[in-house]
Amino acid sequence: SQQGEEDPQALSIQEGENATMNCSYKTSINNLQWYRQNSGRGLVHLILIRSNEREKHSGRLRVTLDTSKKSSSLLITASRAADTASYFCATEQTGANNLFFGTGTRLTVIP
Amino acid sequence: NAGVTQTPKFRVLKTGQSMTLLCAQDMNHEYMYWYRQDPGMGLRLIHYSVGEGTTAKGEVPDGYNVSRLKKQNFLLGLESAAPSQTSVYFCASSQYTEAFFGQGTRLTVV
């Protein structure tokens, strides 16, 4: 499979805590993206990090990328109940215009 | 600005029937994608297109065909539906960076 793998598969935290989820992938990439999916809905783009970047921030989101380990992490700080959703990483392979998704992390934030 | 629109939203097919799922985008995006989402499997790429008149296979292309005759439309066809094709299908489009997704089509093959 060309899919990435997210870890953990499920995560449950209290509101206000930080949530960290990880993504590993298999091939060289142009960029790595994180998406969010609320139950039964389409995916929404959160953040994109290019292969020559190591860290990126957007609001309460922090993404890191380690191309030597073929891995990325997404940190959501000061979580809110509204952050409850599934989170997916997606990779665009080098030299291609495809977009492959991982298996997702289901995040539950308890009020 | 509608973004990415998928039709239909729900469909029940009998084994062996055929159908076409339509994806339309109004953002003038070059790239379009079809995915299927099954529990515990994430999204798997079926086919994709890098421009009008082009298509390419993704991870799970068997049993599906696609066409991109117009830049704004990407059609996914099932020639002879099988129960294994029961899934939620998502279309997406992008222009070099983030992808925009439709709301999905829930297909059940009985």
Coordinates of C-alpha atoms in Angstrom, one line a residue:
Chain A
S1 CA 0.0 0.0 0.0
Q2 CA 1.1 3.5 -0.7
Q3 CA -0.8 4.8 2.3
G4 CA 0.8 6.5 5.2
E5 CA 0.1 5.3 8.7
E6 CA -1.1 7.4 11.5
D7 CA -0.5 6.8 15.1
P8 CA -2.4 6.5 17.4
Q9 CA -5.5 5.2 15.7
A10 CA -7.6 6.9 18.4
L11 CA -6.9 9.5 21.0
S12 CA -9.0 10.8 23.8
I13 CA -8.0 13.8 25.9
Q14 CA -9.5 16.4 28.2
E15 CA -10.4 19.9 26.9
G16 CA -7.4 22.2 27.3
E17 CA -4.8 19.4 26.9
N18 CA -2.5 19.1 23.9
A19 CA -3.0 16.4 21.2
T20 CA -0.2 14.9 19.2
M21 CA -0.6 12.6 16.3
N22 CA 2.0 11.1 14.1
C23 CA 2.2 10.1 10.4
S24 CA 4.7 7.8 8.7
Y25 CA 5.0 7.4 4.9
K26 CA 6.9 5.3 2.5
T27 CA 8.2 7.3 -0.5
S28 CA 10.0 10.6 -1.2
I29 CA 7.5 13.5 -1.2
N30 CA 7.0 17.0 -2.5
N31 CA 4.9 18.0 0.5
L32 CA 2.8 16.6 3.3
Q33 CA -0.6 17.9 4.3
W34 CA -2.9 17.4 7.2
Y35 CA -6.7 17.3 6.9
R36 CA -9.6 17.1 9.3
Q37 CA -12.9 15.2 8.8
N38 CA -15.9 15.7 10.9
S39 CA -18.2 12.6 11.0
G40 CA -19.9 12.0 7.7
R41 CA -18.5 15.1 6.0
G42 CA -15.8 15.8 3.4
L43 CA -12.2 16.6 4.4
V44 CA -11.0 20.1 5.2
H45 CA -7.4 21.1 4.6
L46 CA -5.5 22.3 7.7
I47 CA -1.9 22.8 6.9
L48 CA 0.8 22.0 4.2
I49 CA 4.5 21.5 4.9
R50 CA 6.9 21.2 2.0
S51 CA 9.7 18.7 1.9
N52 CA 12.4 21.4 2.5
E53 CA 10.6 22.7 5.6
R54 CA 11.0 21.2 9.1
E55 CA 8.3 23.0 11.1
K56 CA 5.3 25.1 10.4
H57 CA 2.7 26.8 12.6
S58 CA -0.9 27.9 12.0
G59 CA -2.9 29.1 14.9
R60 CA -3.0 26.3 17.5
L61 CA -1.5 23.8 15.0
R62 CA 2.2 22.9 14.8
V63 CA 3.5 20.5 12.2
T64 CA 6.9 19.0 12.0
L65 CA 8.4 17.0 9.2
D66 CA 11.5 14.7 9.3
T67 CA 12.2 13.5 5.7
S68 CA 15.1 11.3 6.9
K69 CA 12.6 9.3 9.0
K70 CA 9.7 9.8 6.6
S71 CA 7.5 11.0 9.4
S72 CA 5.5 14.0 10.5
S73 CA 3.6 15.0 13.6
L74 CA 0.6 17.3 14.2
L75 CA 0.3 19.0 17.5
I76 CA -3.0 20.7 18.5
T77 CA -2.5 22.9 21.5
A78 CA -5.2 23.9 24.1
S79 CA -7.7 21.5 22.6
R80 CA -11.4 22.3 22.4
A81 CA -14.4 20.0 22.2
A82 CA -14.9 21.3 18.7
D83 CA -11.6 19.7 17.7
T84 CA -13.2 16.3 18.0
A85 CA -12.8 14.8 14.5
S86 CA -10.6 12.5 12.5
Y87 CA -7.3 13.8 11.3
F88 CA -5.5 12.5 8.2
C89 CA -2.0 13.1 6.8
A90 CA -1.6 13.1 3.0
T91 CA 1.5 13.0 0.9
E92 CA 2.2 14.1 -2.7
Q93 CA 4.9 11.9 -4.1
T94 CA 7.9 13.5 -5.7
G95 CA 7.5 13.9 -9.4
A96 CA 3.8 13.1 -9.4
N97 CA 0.5 15.0 -8.8
N98 CA -1.2 12.3 -6.8
L99 CA -2.2 12.6 -3.1
F100 CA -2.2 9.6 -0.9
F101 CA -3.8 9.6 2.5
G102 CA -3.0 7.8 5.7
T103 CA -5.4 5.8 7.8
G104 CA -6.3 8.6 10.2
T105 CA -6.4 9.4 13.9
R106 CA -9.8 9.7 15.6
L107 CA -9.5 12.5 18.2
T108 CA -12.1 12.9 20.9
V109 CA -11.8 16.0 23.2
I110 CA -13.9 15.6 26.3
P111 CA -15.4 18.9 27.7
Chain B
N1 CA -19.0 29.7 -5.3
A2 CA -20.0 26.0 -4.9
G3 CA -16.5 24.5 -4.7
V4 CA -16.6 20.7 -5.4
T5 CA -20.1 19.2 -5.9
Q6 CA -20.7 15.5 -6.1
T7 CA -23.9 13.8 -7.4
P8 CA -25.7 11.8 -6.3
K9 CA -25.3 11.9 -2.5
F10 CA -26.7 8.4 -1.9
R11 CA -27.3 5.5 -4.1
V12 CA -28.3 1.8 -3.8
L13 CA -27.3 -0.5 -6.6
K14 CA -27.9 -4.1 -7.3
T15 CA -24.9 -6.4 -8.0
G16 CA -24.1 -6.1 -11.7
Q17 CA -25.7 -2.7 -12.3
S18 CA -23.7 0.2 -13.6
M19 CA -23.6 3.8 -12.6
T20 CA -21.7 7.0 -13.0
L21 CA -20.7 9.4 -10.2
L22 CA -20.3 13.0 -11.2
C23 CA -17.8 15.5 -9.7
A24 CA -17.9 19.1 -10.7
Q25 CA -15.6 21.9 -9.5
D26 CA -15.8 25.6 -10.2
M27 CA -12.3 26.7 -9.1
N28 CA -10.6 26.0 -12.5
H29 CA -8.3 23.4 -10.8
E30 CA -6.1 21.3 -12.9
Y31 CA -6.0 18.2 -10.6
M32 CA -8.9 16.1 -9.7
Y33 CA -9.1 12.9 -7.6
W34 CA -11.5 10.1 -6.7
Y35 CA -11.2 8.3 -3.4
R36 CA -13.1 5.7 -1.6
Q37 CA -13.3 5.6 2.2
D38 CA -14.0 2.4 4.1
P39 CA -13.9 2.0 7.9
G40 CA -10.4 1.6 9.3
M41 CA -8.9 2.0 5.8
G42 CA -8.7 5.8 5.5
L43 CA -9.0 7.2 2.0
R44 CA -7.7 5.2 -0.9
L45 CA -7.0 6.8 -4.2
I46 CA -8.9 5.2 -7.1
H47 CA -8.0 7.4 -10.1
Y48 CA -6.8 10.9 -10.6
S49 CA -6.4 13.4 -13.4
V50 CA -3.7 16.1 -13.9
G51 CA -5.7 18.0 -16.5
E52 CA -8.4 17.9 -19.1
G53 CA -8.3 14.7 -21.2
T54 CA -5.8 12.9 -18.8
T55 CA -6.4 10.2 -16.3
A56 CA -4.1 8.0 -14.2
K57 CA -4.6 5.0 -11.9
G58 CA -4.3 5.3 -8.2
E59 CA -4.0 2.5 -5.5
V60 CA -7.3 0.7 -6.1
P61 CA -8.4 1.3 -9.8
D62 CA -9.8 -2.2 -10.5
G63 CA -13.5 -2.2 -11.3
Y64 CA -13.6 1.6 -11.9
N65 CA -13.2 3.8 -15.0
V66 CA -12.9 7.6 -15.2
S67 CA -13.1 10.3 -17.7
R68 CA -12.2 14.0 -17.8
L69 CA -13.6 15.4 -21.0
K70 CA -14.1 18.8 -19.5
K71 CA -11.7 20.5 -17.0
Q72 CA -14.4 21.1 -14.5
N73 CA -15.9 17.6 -14.5
F74 CA -14.4 14.2 -13.4
L75 CA -16.6 11.2 -13.8
L76 CA -16.2 7.9 -12.0
G77 CA -17.9 4.9 -13.6
L78 CA -18.7 1.4 -12.2
E79 CA -19.5 -0.9 -15.1
S80 CA -20.7 -3.9 -13.1
A81 CA -21.1 -3.1 -9.4
A82 CA -20.0 -5.6 -6.8
P83 CA -20.8 -5.6 -3.0
S84 CA -17.1 -4.9 -2.4
Q85 CA -17.6 -1.5 -3.9
T86 CA -20.0 -0.5 -1.1
S87 CA -18.2 2.6 0.3
V88 CA -18.3 6.3 0.6
Y89 CA -16.7 8.0 -2.4
F90 CA -15.1 11.4 -2.3
C91 CA -14.0 13.6 -5.1
A92 CA -11.4 16.3 -4.6
S93 CA -9.7 19.0 -6.7
S94 CA -6.5 21.0 -6.3
Q95 CA -4.2 23.5 -7.9
Y96 CA -0.7 22.5 -6.8
T97 CA -1.4 22.9 -3.0
E98 CA -4.4 22.0 -0.8
A99 CA -7.2 19.8 -2.0
F100 CA -10.8 20.7 -1.8
F101 CA -13.3 17.9 -1.2
G102 CA -16.9 17.2 -2.0
Q103 CA -19.3 16.0 0.6
G104 CA -19.2 12.4 -0.6
T105 CA -21.4 9.8 -2.2
R106 CA -22.6 6.9 -0.1
L107 CA -23.0 3.9 -2.3
T108 CA -24.4 0.6 -1.3
V109 CA -24.3 -2.4 -3.6
V110 CA -26.7 -5.2 -2.6

